[in-house]
PDB file of C-alpha atoms in Angstrom:
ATOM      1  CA  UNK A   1      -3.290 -19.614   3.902  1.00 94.00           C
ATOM      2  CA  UNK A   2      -4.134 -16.503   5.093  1.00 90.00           C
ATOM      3  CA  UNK A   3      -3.188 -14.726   8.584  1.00 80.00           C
ATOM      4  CA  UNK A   4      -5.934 -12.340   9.234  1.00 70.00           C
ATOM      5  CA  UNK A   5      -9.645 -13.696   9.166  1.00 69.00           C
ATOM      6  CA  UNK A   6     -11.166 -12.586  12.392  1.00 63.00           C
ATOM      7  CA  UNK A   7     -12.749  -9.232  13.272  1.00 59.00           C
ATOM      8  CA  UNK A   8     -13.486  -6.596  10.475  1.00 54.00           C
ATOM      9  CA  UNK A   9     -10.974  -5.364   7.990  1.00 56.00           C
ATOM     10  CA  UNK A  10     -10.439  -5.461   3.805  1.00 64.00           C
ATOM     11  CA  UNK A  11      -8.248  -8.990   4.331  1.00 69.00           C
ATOM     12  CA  UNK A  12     -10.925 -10.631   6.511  1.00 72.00           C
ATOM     13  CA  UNK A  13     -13.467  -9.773   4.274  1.00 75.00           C
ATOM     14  CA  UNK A  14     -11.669 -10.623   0.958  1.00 78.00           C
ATOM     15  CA  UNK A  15     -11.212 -13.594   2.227  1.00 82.00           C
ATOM     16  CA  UNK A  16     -14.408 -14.816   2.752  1.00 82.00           C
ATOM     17  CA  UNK A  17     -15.609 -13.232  -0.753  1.00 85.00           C
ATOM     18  CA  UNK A  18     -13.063 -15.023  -2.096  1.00 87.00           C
ATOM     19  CA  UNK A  19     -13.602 -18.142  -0.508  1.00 89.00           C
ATOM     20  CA  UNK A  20     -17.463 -18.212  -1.284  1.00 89.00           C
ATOM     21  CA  UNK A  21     -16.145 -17.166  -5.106  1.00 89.00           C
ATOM     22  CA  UNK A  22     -14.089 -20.896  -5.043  1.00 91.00           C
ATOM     23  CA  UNK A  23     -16.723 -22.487  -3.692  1.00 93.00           C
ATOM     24  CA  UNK A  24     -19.193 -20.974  -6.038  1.00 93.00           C
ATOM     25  CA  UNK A  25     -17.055 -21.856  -8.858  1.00 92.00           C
ATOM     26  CA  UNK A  26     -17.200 -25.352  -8.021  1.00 94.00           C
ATOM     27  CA  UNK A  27     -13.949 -26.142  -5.971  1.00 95.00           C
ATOM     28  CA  UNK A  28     -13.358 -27.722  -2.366  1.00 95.00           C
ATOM     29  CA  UNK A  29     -11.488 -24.853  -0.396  1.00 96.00           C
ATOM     30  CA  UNK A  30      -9.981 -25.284   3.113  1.00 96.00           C
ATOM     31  CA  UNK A  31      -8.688 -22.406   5.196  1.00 94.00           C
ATOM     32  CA  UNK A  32      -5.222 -22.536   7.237  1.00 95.00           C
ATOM     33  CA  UNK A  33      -5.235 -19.295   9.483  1.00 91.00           C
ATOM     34  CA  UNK A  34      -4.167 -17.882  12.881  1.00 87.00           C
ATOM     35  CA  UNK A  35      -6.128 -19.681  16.098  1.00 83.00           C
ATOM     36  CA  UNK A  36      -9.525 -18.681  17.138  1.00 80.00           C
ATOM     37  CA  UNK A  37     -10.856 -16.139  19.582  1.00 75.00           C
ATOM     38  CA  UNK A  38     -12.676 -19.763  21.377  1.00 78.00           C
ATOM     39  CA  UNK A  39      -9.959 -22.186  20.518  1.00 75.00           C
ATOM     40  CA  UNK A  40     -11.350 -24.414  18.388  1.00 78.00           C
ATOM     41  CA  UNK A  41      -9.127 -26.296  16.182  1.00 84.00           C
ATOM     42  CA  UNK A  42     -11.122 -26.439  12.856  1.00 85.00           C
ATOM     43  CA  UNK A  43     -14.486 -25.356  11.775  1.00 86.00           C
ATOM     44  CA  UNK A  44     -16.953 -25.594   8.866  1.00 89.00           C
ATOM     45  CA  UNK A  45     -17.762 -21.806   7.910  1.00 82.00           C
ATOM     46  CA  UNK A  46     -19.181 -19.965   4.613  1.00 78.00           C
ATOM     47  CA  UNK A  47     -19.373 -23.796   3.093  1.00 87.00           C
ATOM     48  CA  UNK A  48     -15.249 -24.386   4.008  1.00 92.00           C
ATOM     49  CA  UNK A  49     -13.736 -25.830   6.315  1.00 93.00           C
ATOM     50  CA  UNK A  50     -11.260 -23.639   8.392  1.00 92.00           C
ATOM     51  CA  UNK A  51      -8.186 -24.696  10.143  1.00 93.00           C
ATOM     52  CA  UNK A  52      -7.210 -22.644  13.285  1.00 92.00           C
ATOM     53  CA  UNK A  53      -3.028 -23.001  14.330  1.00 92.00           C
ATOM     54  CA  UNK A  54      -2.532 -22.218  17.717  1.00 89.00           C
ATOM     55  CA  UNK A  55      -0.179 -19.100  17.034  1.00 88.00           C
ATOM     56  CA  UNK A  56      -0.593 -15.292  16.279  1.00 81.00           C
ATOM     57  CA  UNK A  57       0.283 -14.361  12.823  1.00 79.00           C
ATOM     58  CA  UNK A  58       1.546 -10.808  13.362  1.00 79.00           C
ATOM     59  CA  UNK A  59       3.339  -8.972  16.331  1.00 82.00           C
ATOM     60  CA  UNK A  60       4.040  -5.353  17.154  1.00 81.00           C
ATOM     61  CA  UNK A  61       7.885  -5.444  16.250  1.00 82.00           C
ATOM     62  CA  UNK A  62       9.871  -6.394  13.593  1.00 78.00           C
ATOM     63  CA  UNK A  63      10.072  -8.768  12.162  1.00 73.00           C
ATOM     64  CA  UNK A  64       6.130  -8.699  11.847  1.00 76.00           C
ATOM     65  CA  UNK A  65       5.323 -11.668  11.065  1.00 77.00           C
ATOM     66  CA  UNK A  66       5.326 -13.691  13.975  1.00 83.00           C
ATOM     67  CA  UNK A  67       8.003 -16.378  13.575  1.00 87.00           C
ATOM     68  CA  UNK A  68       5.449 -19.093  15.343  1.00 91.00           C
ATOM     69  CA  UNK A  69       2.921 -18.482  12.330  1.00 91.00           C
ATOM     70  CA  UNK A  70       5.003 -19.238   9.783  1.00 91.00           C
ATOM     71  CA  UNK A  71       6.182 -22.465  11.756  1.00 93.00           C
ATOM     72  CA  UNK A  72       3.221 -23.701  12.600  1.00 94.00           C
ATOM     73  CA  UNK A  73       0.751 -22.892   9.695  1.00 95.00           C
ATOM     74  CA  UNK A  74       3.785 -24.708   7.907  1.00 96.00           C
ATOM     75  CA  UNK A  75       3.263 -27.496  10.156  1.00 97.00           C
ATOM     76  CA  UNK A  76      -0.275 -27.730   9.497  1.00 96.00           C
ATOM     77  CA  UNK A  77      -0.295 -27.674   5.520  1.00 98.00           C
ATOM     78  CA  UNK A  78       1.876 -30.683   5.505  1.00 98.00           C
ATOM     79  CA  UNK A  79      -0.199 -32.492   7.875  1.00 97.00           C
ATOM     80  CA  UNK A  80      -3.413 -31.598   5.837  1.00 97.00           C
ATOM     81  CA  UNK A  81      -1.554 -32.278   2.627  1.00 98.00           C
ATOM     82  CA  UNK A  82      -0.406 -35.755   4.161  1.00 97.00           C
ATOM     83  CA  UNK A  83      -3.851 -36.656   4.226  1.00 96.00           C
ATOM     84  CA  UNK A  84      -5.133 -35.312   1.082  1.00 96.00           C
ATOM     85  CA  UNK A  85      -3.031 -33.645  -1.203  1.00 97.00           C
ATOM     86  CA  UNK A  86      -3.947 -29.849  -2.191  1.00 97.00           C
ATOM     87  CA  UNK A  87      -4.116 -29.020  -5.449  1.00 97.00           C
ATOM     88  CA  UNK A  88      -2.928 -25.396  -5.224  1.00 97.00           C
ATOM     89  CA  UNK A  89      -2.395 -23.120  -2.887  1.00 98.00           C
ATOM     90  CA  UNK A  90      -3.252 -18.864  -2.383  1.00 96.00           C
ATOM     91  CA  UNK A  91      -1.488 -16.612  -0.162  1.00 95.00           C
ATOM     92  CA  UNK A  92      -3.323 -14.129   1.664  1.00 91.00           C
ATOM     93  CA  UNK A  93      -0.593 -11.345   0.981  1.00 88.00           C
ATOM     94  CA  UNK A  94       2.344 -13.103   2.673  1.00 89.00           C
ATOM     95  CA  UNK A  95       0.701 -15.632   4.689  1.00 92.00           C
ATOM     96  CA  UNK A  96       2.228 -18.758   2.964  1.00 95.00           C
ATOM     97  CA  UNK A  97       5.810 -17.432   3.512  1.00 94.00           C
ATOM     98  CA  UNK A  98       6.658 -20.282   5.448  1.00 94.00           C
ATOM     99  CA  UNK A  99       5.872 -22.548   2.916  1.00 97.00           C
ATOM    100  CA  UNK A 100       8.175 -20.882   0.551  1.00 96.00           C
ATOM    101  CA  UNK A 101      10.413 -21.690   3.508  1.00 94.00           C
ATOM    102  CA  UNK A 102      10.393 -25.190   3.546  1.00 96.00           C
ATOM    103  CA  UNK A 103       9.862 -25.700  -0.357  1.00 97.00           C
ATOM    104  CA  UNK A 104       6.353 -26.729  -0.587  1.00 98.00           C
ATOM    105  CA  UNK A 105       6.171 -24.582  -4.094  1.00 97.00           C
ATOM    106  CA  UNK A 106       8.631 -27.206  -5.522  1.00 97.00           C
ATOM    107  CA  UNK A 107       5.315 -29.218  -5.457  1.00 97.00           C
ATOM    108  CA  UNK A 108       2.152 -27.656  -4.814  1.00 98.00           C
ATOM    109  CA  UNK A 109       1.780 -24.226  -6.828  1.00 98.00           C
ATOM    110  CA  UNK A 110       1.808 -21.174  -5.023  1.00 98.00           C
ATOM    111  CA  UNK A 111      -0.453 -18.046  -6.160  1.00 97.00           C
ATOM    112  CA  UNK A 112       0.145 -14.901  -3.577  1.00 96.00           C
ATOM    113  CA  UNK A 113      -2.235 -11.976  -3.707  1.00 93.00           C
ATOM    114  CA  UNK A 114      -0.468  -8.797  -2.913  1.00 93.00           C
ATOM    115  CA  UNK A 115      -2.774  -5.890  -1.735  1.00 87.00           C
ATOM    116  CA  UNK A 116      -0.112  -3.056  -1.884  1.00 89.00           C
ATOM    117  CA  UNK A 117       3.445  -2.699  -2.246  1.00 95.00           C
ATOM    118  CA  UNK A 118       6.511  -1.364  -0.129  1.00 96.00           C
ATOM    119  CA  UNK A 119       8.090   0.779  -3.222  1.00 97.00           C
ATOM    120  CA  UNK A 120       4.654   2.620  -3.613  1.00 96.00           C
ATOM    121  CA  UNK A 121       4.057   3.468   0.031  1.00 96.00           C
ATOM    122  CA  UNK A 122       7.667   4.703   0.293  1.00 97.00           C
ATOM    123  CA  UNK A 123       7.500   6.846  -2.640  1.00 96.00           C
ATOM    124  CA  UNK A 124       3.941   8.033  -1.007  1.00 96.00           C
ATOM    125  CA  UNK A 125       5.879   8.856   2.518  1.00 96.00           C
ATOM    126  CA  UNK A 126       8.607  10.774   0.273  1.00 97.00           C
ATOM    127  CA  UNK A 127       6.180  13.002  -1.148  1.00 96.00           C
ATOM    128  CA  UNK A 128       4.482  13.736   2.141  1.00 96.00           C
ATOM    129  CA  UNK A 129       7.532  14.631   3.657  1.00 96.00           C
ATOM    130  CA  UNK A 130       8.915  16.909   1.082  1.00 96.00           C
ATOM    131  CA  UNK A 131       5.847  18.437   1.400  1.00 96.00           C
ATOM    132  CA  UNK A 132       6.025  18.936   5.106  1.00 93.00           C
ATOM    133  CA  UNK A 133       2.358  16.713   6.215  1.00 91.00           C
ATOM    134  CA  UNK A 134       3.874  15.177   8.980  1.00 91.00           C
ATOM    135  CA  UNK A 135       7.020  14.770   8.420  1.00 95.00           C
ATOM    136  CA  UNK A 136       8.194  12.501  11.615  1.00 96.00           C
ATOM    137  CA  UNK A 137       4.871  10.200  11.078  1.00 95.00           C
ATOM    138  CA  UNK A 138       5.808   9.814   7.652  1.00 97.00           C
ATOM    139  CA  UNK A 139       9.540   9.302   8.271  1.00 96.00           C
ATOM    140  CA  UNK A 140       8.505   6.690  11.105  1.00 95.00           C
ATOM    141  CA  UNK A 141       6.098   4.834   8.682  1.00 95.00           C
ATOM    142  CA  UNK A 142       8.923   4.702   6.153  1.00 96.00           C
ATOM    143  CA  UNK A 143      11.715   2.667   8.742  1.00 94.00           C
ATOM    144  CA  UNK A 144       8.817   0.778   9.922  1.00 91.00           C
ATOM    145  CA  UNK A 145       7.727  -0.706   6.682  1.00 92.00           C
ATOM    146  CA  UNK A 146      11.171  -1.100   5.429  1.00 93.00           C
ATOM    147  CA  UNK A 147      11.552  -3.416   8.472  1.00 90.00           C
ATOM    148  CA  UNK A 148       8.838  -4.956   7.712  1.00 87.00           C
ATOM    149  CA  UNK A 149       9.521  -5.674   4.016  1.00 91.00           C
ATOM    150  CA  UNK A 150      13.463  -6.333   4.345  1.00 91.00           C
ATOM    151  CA  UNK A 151      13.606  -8.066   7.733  1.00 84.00           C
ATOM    152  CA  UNK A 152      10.295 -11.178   7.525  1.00 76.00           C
ATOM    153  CA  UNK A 153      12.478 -14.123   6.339  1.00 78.00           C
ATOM    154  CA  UNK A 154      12.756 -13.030   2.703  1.00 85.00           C
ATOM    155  CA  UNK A 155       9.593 -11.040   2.593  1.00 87.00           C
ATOM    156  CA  UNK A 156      11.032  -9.258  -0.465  1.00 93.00           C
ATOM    157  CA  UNK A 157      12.439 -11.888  -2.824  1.00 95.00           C
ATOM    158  CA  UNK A 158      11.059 -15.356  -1.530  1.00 95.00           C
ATOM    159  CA  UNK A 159       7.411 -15.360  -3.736  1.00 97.00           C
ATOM    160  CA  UNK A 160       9.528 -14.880  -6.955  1.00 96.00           C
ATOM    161  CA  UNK A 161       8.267 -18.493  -7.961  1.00 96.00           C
ATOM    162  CA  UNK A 162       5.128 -18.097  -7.438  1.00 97.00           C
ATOM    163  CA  UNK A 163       2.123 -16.772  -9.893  1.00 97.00           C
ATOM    164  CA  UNK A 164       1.149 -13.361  -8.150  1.00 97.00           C
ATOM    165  CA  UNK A 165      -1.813 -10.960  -8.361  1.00 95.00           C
ATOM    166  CA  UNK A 166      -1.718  -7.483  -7.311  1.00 95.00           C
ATOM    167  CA  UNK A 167      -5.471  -5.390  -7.493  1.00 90.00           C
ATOM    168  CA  UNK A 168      -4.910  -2.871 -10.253  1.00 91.00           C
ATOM    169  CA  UNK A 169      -2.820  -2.008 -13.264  1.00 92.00           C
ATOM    170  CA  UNK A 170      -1.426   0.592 -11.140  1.00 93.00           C
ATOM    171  CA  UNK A 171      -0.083  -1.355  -8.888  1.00 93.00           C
ATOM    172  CA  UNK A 172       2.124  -3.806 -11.171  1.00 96.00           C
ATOM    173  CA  UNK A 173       4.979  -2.059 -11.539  1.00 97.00           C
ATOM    174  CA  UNK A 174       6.342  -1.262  -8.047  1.00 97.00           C
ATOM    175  CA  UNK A 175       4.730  -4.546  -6.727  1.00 97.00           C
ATOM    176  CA  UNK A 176       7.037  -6.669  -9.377  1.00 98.00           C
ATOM    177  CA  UNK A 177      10.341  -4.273  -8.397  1.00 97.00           C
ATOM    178  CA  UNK A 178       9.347  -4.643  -4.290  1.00 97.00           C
ATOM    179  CA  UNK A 179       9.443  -8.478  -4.425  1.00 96.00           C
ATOM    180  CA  UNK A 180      11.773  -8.969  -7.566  1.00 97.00           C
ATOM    181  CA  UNK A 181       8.962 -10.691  -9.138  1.00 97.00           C
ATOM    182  CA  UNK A 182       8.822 -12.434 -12.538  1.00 97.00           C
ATOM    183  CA  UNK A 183       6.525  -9.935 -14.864  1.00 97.00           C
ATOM    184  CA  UNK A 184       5.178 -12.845 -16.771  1.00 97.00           C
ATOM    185  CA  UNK A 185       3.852 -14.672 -13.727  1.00 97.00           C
ATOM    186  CA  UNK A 186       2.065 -11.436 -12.353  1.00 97.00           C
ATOM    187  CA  UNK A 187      -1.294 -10.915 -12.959  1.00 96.00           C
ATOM    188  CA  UNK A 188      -4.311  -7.998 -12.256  1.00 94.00           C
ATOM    189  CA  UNK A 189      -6.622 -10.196 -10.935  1.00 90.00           C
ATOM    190  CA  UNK A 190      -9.062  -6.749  -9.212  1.00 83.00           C
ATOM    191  CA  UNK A 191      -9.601  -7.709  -5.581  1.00 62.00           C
ATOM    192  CA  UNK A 192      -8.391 -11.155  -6.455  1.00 52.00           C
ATOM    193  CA  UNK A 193     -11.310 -12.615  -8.149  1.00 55.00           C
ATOM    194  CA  UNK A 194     -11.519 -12.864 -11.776  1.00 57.00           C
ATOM    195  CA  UNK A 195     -15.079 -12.407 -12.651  1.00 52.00           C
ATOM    196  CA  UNK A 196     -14.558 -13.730 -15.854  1.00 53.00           C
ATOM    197  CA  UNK A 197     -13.379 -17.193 -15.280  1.00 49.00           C
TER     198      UNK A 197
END
């Protein structure tokens, strides 16, 4: 499930590597994402085939997430998993939030793949600021993202029971404390492919 797939950007393209990396590896892998630039309704594309849901997945104002993505990519899981069940399921970041939502993790498993973390940008703004780079820009960024994380539906708590990946050692810490997850069920999977598998 993930929100952003068109145009260019690190979460477009890590999903496609890491779609082709499934694929590669030997499973069946089908895309639920935002609706397409042409409106088509599904599509086969890199060797998957790609569900479109007729709804933006982000917005310009808090909450970010765009209420209509999480209903109706939520909507469109079921149906899919109506006809064939899923065997698991990975969030692009916090694309699959509506799923939390309406409990599909009580029975399809849920792996999210965090790409950053609110308590490290904030303490990143902090330092900025006390050292005077743009202080209002920084101070902006900080009420912004706080929004962001705090006000999306349980943005901050709601992947708890789910296993989780974040990109680098680094990163584990603050991205366990920002979404009170469970250390055990957090990996470092870098760039969310495990070579080694």
């Amino acid at each position: 499930v993930a929100g952003y797939v068109h145009g260019i950007g690190g979460m477009q393209d890590h999903t496609v590597d890491l779609v082709r990396g499934l694929l590669a590896a030997g499973h069946e892998v089908e895309v639920i994402t935002r609706r397409h630039p042409e409106g088509a309704e599904s599509a086969e594309y890199a060797g998957a085939l790609w569900h479109f849901v007729d709804a933006p997945s982000a917005r310009g104002r808090l909450p970010m997430r765009h209420p209509a993505w999480h209903r109706a990519s939520t909507t469109r899981f079921g149906e899919l998993h109506g006809r064939r069940p899923f065997d698991v399921v990975h969030s692009e970041s916090t694309s699959a939030l509506g799923l939390l939502h309406r409990g599909w993790h009580k029975r399809v498993p849920i792996a999210v793949k965090f790409h950053g973390n609110y308590l490290s940008f904030v303490r990143t703004a902090i330092r900025r600021i006390v050292a005077r780079e743009d202080t209002v820009r920084e101070a902006k960024g900080i009420v912004w993202t706080s929004g962001a994380h705090f006000l999306t539906r349980g943005n901050w708590y709601r992947f708890r029971p789910c296993e989780a990946m974040v990109p680098s050692r680094a990163q584990m810490r603050d991205t366990v404390r920002s979404c009170l997850l469970r250390p055990s069920r957090t990996h470092v999977v870098p760039n969310g492919i495990d070579g080694g598998a």
